[in-house]
Coordinates of C-alpha atoms and ligand atoms in Angstrom, one line a residue:
X114 CA -60.1 -70.1 15.6
X115 CA -57.0 -71.3 13.8
X116 CA -56.9 -71.5 10.0
X117 CA -54.5 -73.5 7.9
X118 CA -54.6 -73.2 4.1
X119 CA -53.1 -75.2 1.2
X120 CA -53.3 -75.2 -2.5
X121 CA -54.8 -78.1 -4.3
X122 CA -53.1 -79.1 -7.6
X123 CA -53.5 -81.8 -10.1
X124 CA -50.7 -84.3 -11.1
X125 CA -49.2 -81.8 -13.5
X126 CA -49.1 -79.0 -11.0
X127 CA -52.0 -77.0 -12.2
X128 CA -53.9 -75.2 -9.5
X129 CA -57.4 -76.7 -8.9
X130 CA -58.4 -74.8 -5.9
X131 CA -57.6 -74.1 -2.3
X132 CA -58.3 -76.0 0.9
X133 CA -58.8 -74.2 4.2
X134 CA -59.0 -76.0 7.5
X135 CA -60.5 -74.2 10.4
X136 CA -59.8 -75.5 13.9
X137 CA -61.4 -74.4 17.1
X138 CA -58.4 -73.9 19.3
X139 CA -60.1 -71.8 22.0
X140 CA -60.1 -74.7 24.5
X141 CA -56.5 -75.6 23.7
X142 CA -55.5 -72.0 24.1
X143 CA -57.2 -71.8 27.5
X144 CA -55.4 -75.0 28.6
X145 CA -52.1 -73.7 27.4
X146 CA -52.7 -70.4 29.3
X147 CA -53.6 -72.3 32.5
X148 CA -50.4 -74.4 32.1
X149 CA -48.2 -71.4 31.5
X150 CA -49.7 -69.5 34.5
X151 CA -49.3 -72.6 36.7
X152 CA -45.6 -73.1 35.8
X153 CA -44.9 -69.3 36.4
X154 CA -46.7 -69.5 39.7
X155 CA -44.9 -72.6 40.9
X156 CA -41.5 -71.2 39.8
X157 CA -42.2 -68.0 41.7
X158 CA -43.4 -69.8 44.9
X159 CA -40.3 -72.0 44.9
X160 CA -37.9 -69.2 44.0
X161 CA -38.9 -66.9 46.9
X162 CA -37.7 -69.2 49.7
X163 CA -34.7 -70.4 47.7
X164 CA -33.5 -66.8 47.2
X165 CA -33.7 -66.2 50.9
X166 CA -31.9 -69.5 51.8
X167 CA -29.1 -68.7 49.3
X168 CA -28.7 -65.2 50.7
X169 CA -28.3 -66.5 54.3
X170 CA -25.9 -69.3 53.2
X171 CA -23.7 -66.8 51.4
X172 CA -23.6 -64.5 54.4
X173 CA -22.7 -67.4 56.6
X174 CA -20.0 -68.6 54.2
X175 CA -18.5 -65.1 54.2
X176 CA -17.9 -65.3 57.9
X177 CA -21.2 -64.7 59.7
X178 CA -20.9 -68.3 61.1
X179 CA -18.3 -67.1 63.5
X180 CA -20.9 -65.0 65.4
X181 CA -22.8 -67.8 67.1
X182 CA -25.9 -65.9 67.9
X183 CA -26.4 -64.5 64.4
X184 CA -25.6 -67.9 62.9
X185 CA -28.3 -69.6 64.9
X186 CA -30.8 -66.9 63.9
X187 CA -29.9 -67.4 60.2
X188 CA -30.2 -71.1 60.4
X189 CA -33.6 -70.8 62.0
X190 CA -34.8 -68.7 59.1
X191 CA -33.3 -71.1 56.6
X192 CA -35.0 -74.0 58.3
X193 CA -38.4 -72.1 58.1
X194 CA -37.9 -71.5 54.4
X195 CA -36.9 -75.1 53.8
X196 CA -40.0 -76.4 55.6
X197 CA -42.0 -74.1 53.4
X198 CA -40.4 -75.6 50.2
X199 CA -41.1 -79.0 51.6
X200 CA -44.8 -78.2 52.2
X201 CA -45.2 -76.7 48.7
X202 CA -43.7 -79.8 47.1
X203 CA -45.8 -82.1 49.2
X204 CA -49.0 -80.3 48.2
X205 CA -47.9 -80.2 44.5
X206 CA -47.4 -84.0 44.6
X207 CA -50.7 -84.5 46.4
X208 CA -52.5 -82.4 43.8
X209 CA -50.9 -84.1 40.8
X210 CA -51.6 -87.6 42.2
X211 CA -55.2 -86.8 42.8
X212 CA -55.6 -85.3 39.3
X213 CA -53.9 -88.3 37.6
X214 CA -55.9 -90.8 39.6
X215 CA -59.1 -89.0 38.8
X216 CA -58.3 -88.9 35.1
X217 CA -57.6 -92.6 35.0
X218 CA -60.6 -93.4 37.2
X219 CA -58.3 -94.8 39.8
X220 CA -59.6 -93.0 42.9
X221 CA -60.9 -95.9 45.0
X222 CA -64.3 -95.2 46.5
X223 CA -66.0 -97.5 48.9
X224 CA -69.1 -97.5 50.9
X225 CA -68.0 -96.1 54.2
X226 CA -68.9 -94.1 57.2
X227 CA -68.6 -90.4 56.8
X228 CA -69.3 -90.1 60.5
X229 CA -66.1 -92.1 61.3
X230 CA -64.0 -89.8 59.1
X231 CA -65.6 -86.7 60.7
X232 CA -64.8 -88.0 64.2
X233 CA -61.2 -88.5 63.3
X234 CA -61.1 -85.0 61.8
X235 CA -62.7 -83.5 65.0
X236 CA -60.1 -85.3 67.1
X237 CA -57.2 -83.9 65.0
X238 CA -58.8 -80.5 64.9
X239 CA -59.1 -80.3 68.7
X240 CA -55.4 -81.1 68.9
X241 CA -54.4 -78.4 66.3
X242 CA -56.8 -75.8 67.8
X243 CA -55.2 -76.0 71.3
X244 CA -52.4 -73.5 70.5
X245 CA -54.9 -70.8 69.7
X246 CA -57.3 -71.8 72.4
X247 CA -60.1 -72.4 69.9
X248 CA -63.2 -74.6 70.5
X249 CA -64.3 -77.3 68.0
X250 CA -68.1 -78.0 67.9
X251 CA -69.3 -81.1 66.2
X252 CA -72.8 -82.3 65.2
X253 CA -73.6 -85.1 62.8
X254 CA -76.2 -87.9 62.4
X255 CA -75.1 -91.2 63.9
X256 CA -75.4 -93.0 60.6
X257 CA -73.9 -91.2 57.7
X258 CA -72.8 -93.3 54.7
X259 CA -71.5 -92.5 51.3
X260 CA -69.1 -93.7 48.6
X261 CA -65.8 -92.3 49.9
X262 CA -62.1 -92.6 50.0
X263 CA -61.7 -92.1 53.7
X264 CA -58.1 -90.9 53.7
X265 CA -58.7 -88.4 50.9
X266 CA -61.9 -87.1 52.5
X267 CA -60.0 -86.7 55.8
X268 CA -57.3 -84.8 54.0
X269 CA -59.8 -82.4 52.4
X270 CA -61.6 -81.8 55.7
X271 CA -58.3 -81.2 57.5
X272 CA -57.4 -78.6 54.9
X273 CA -60.6 -76.8 55.6
X274 CA -60.1 -77.1 59.4
X275 CA -56.5 -75.9 59.2
X276 CA -57.6 -72.8 57.2
X277 CA -60.3 -72.0 59.7
X278 CA -57.7 -72.2 62.5
X279 CA -55.2 -70.1 60.5
X280 CA -57.6 -67.4 59.4
X281 CA -59.3 -66.8 62.8
X282 CA -58.2 -65.0 65.9
X283 CA -57.5 -67.0 69.1
X284 CA -60.4 -68.1 71.2
X285 CA -62.9 -68.4 68.4
X286 CA -65.1 -71.4 67.6
X287 CA -65.1 -73.8 64.6
X288 CA -68.3 -75.7 63.9
X289 CA -68.0 -79.0 62.0
X290 CA -71.4 -80.4 61.1
X291 CA -73.0 -82.8 58.7
X292 CA -76.6 -83.3 57.4
X293 CA -78.2 -85.8 55.2
X294 CA -80.3 -84.5 52.4
X295 CA -82.4 -86.7 50.0
X296 CA -79.6 -87.1 47.5
X297 CA -76.6 -85.5 49.2
X298 CA -74.6 -85.4 52.4
X299 CA -73.6 -81.9 53.3
X300 CA -70.5 -81.4 55.4
X301 CA -69.8 -77.9 56.7
X302 CA -66.8 -76.3 58.3
X303 CA -67.8 -72.9 59.8
X304 CA -65.5 -70.4 61.4
X305 CA -65.7 -67.0 63.1
X306 CA -62.5 -65.8 61.3
X307 CA -61.5 -63.0 59.1
X308 CA -63.9 -63.9 56.3
X309 CA -63.4 -63.4 52.6
X310 CA -64.9 -60.5 50.5
X311 CA -67.1 -61.2 47.5
X312 CA -64.6 -60.3 44.9
X313 CA -62.2 -63.1 46.0
X314 CA -64.7 -65.7 46.8
X315 CA -65.0 -67.2 43.3
X316 CA -61.2 -67.5 42.9
X317 CA -60.0 -69.0 46.2
X318 CA -60.2 -72.6 44.9
X319 CA -57.6 -71.8 42.2
X320 CA -54.0 -72.9 42.8
X321 CA -51.9 -70.3 44.5
X322 CA -54.7 -67.8 44.7
X323 CA -54.5 -65.8 48.0
X324 CA -56.8 -63.1 49.3
X325 CA -54.0 -61.2 50.9
X326 CA -50.6 -62.3 49.5
X327 CA -48.4 -60.9 52.2
X328 CA -50.7 -61.8 55.1
X329 CA -51.5 -65.3 53.9
X330 CA -47.9 -66.2 53.1
X331 CA -46.8 -65.1 56.5
X332 CA -49.6 -67.2 58.1
X333 CA -47.9 -70.0 56.3
X334 CA -50.1 -71.7 53.7
X335 CA -48.9 -73.1 50.4
X336 CA -51.8 -71.6 48.5
X337 CA -52.8 -75.1 47.3
X338 CA -55.0 -76.3 50.1
X339 CA -58.4 -75.4 48.6
X340 CA -57.3 -76.6 45.1
X341 CA -56.6 -80.0 46.7
X342 CA -60.0 -79.9 48.5
X343 CA -61.8 -79.2 45.3
X344 CA -60.1 -82.0 43.4
X345 CA -60.7 -84.5 46.2
X346 CA -64.4 -83.6 46.3
X347 CA -64.7 -83.8 42.5
X348 CA -63.1 -87.2 42.7
X349 CA -66.0 -88.2 44.9
X350 CA -68.5 -86.9 42.3
X351 CA -69.3 -84.0 44.7
X352 CA -69.0 -80.3 44.8
X353 CA -67.7 -77.6 47.1
X354 CA -69.3 -74.3 48.2
X355 CA -68.3 -71.3 50.3
X356 CA -70.2 -68.5 52.0
X357 CA -68.4 -65.7 53.8
X358 CA -68.7 -62.3 55.2
X359 CA -65.6 -60.2 56.0
X360 CA -65.0 -59.8 59.7
X361 CA -67.6 -62.4 60.6
X362 CA -66.4 -65.7 59.3
X363 CA -66.7 -68.3 56.5
X364 CA -68.5 -71.5 55.9
X365 CA -67.0 -74.1 53.6
X366 CA -69.4 -76.9 52.4
X367 CA -68.7 -80.2 50.8
X368 CA -71.6 -81.9 49.0
X369 CA -71.2 -85.6 48.6
X370 CA -73.6 -87.7 46.4
X371 CA -75.5 -90.2 48.5
X372 CA -78.6 -92.2 48.1
X373 CA -78.8 -92.9 51.8
X374 CA -81.4 -95.7 51.6
X375 CA -79.5 -97.8 49.1
X376 CA -76.2 -97.2 50.7
X377 CA -77.3 -98.2 54.2
X378 CA -78.5 -101.5 52.8
X379 CA -75.1 -102.1 51.3
X380 CA -73.1 -101.3 54.4
X381 CA -71.5 -104.4 55.9
X382 CA -73.0 -105.3 59.3
Ligands
ADP446 P1 -53.3 -71.2 51.9 O1 -52.4 -72.3 51.9 O2 -52.8 -69.9 51.5 O3 -54.2 -71.2 53.1 P2 -55.7 -72.2 50.4 O4 -55.8 -72.7 49.0 O5 -56.0 -73.2 51.5 O6 -54.2 -71.6 50.6 O7 -56.6 -70.9 50.6 C1 -56.6 -69.9 49.6 C2 -56.8 -68.5 50.2 O8 -58.2 -68.5 50.6 C3 -56.0 -68.3 51.5 O9 -54.7 -67.8 51.2 C4 -56.9 -67.3 52.2 O10 -56.6 -66.0 51.7 C5 -58.3 -67.7 51.9 N1 -58.9 -68.6 52.9 C6 -59.0 -69.9 52.8 N2 -59.7 -70.4 53.9 C7 -60.1 -69.3 54.6 C8 -60.9 -69.1 55.8 N3 -61.4 -70.2 56.5 N4 -61.1 -67.9 56.2 C9 -60.6 -66.8 55.6 N5 -59.9 -66.9 54.4 C10 -59.6 -68.2 54.0

């Protein structure tokens, strides 16, 4: 609570009383804290690769460029860090665009086939899972319709799939499935990966939250993937869920509102 006081006087300056205004600033404070944490996190995430790039550049400048083998190694490292900066900035832009569009009610949703989006995601997932020799399973009803923004939904699902690939050992299986409930479409991405312990589960959708900072940075994420997923799903009027058990795997769920009967009648034939 914030209090502001002032003295009330008449025209001759005699004190008549006092006025105290009480404002509830709890919400504002919370927002301010979130903003401050966010700026600190972004700065830190950007600073780490830049410090490294700067160090290698200085070493090169001081003569290390003359040793070809070392110079190439340094440049590879600098390139890796530059790619990382690029990915963080792409994700930040993505996140702020979705947030802005959601606030202004400018996220375009149209009646469309969730099945089509899923098939695209499965195709991309198979391509990405090749390197780790992982299997992608897929199961969904033939007709699956909701009010969606197909490219945003695809982005959200790909973020989940990429995480499942990143946080699993080679050779494991990822199951992508969808079911139609009476009011909702439920999409699940299930893996047999490292899993997430209970204490972290409620926080992983926060920006830059990582279960294991060192491990997860090395694996190569920006720490923004799940925040993007959450915002995209909220823009669809839906919600996200996660279940996980360490050492066994995780299941991420997306619930999209859908009154299937009405929507099917509206689908262009
Ligand atoms: P990142 O870019 O680090 O992957 P995300 O926002 O996508 O960031 O995920 C946040 C954190 O949640 C990750 O750093 C990781 O610790 C954990 N995580 C996300 N998906 C999975 C998964 N499928 N299995 C295990 N851990 C996961």
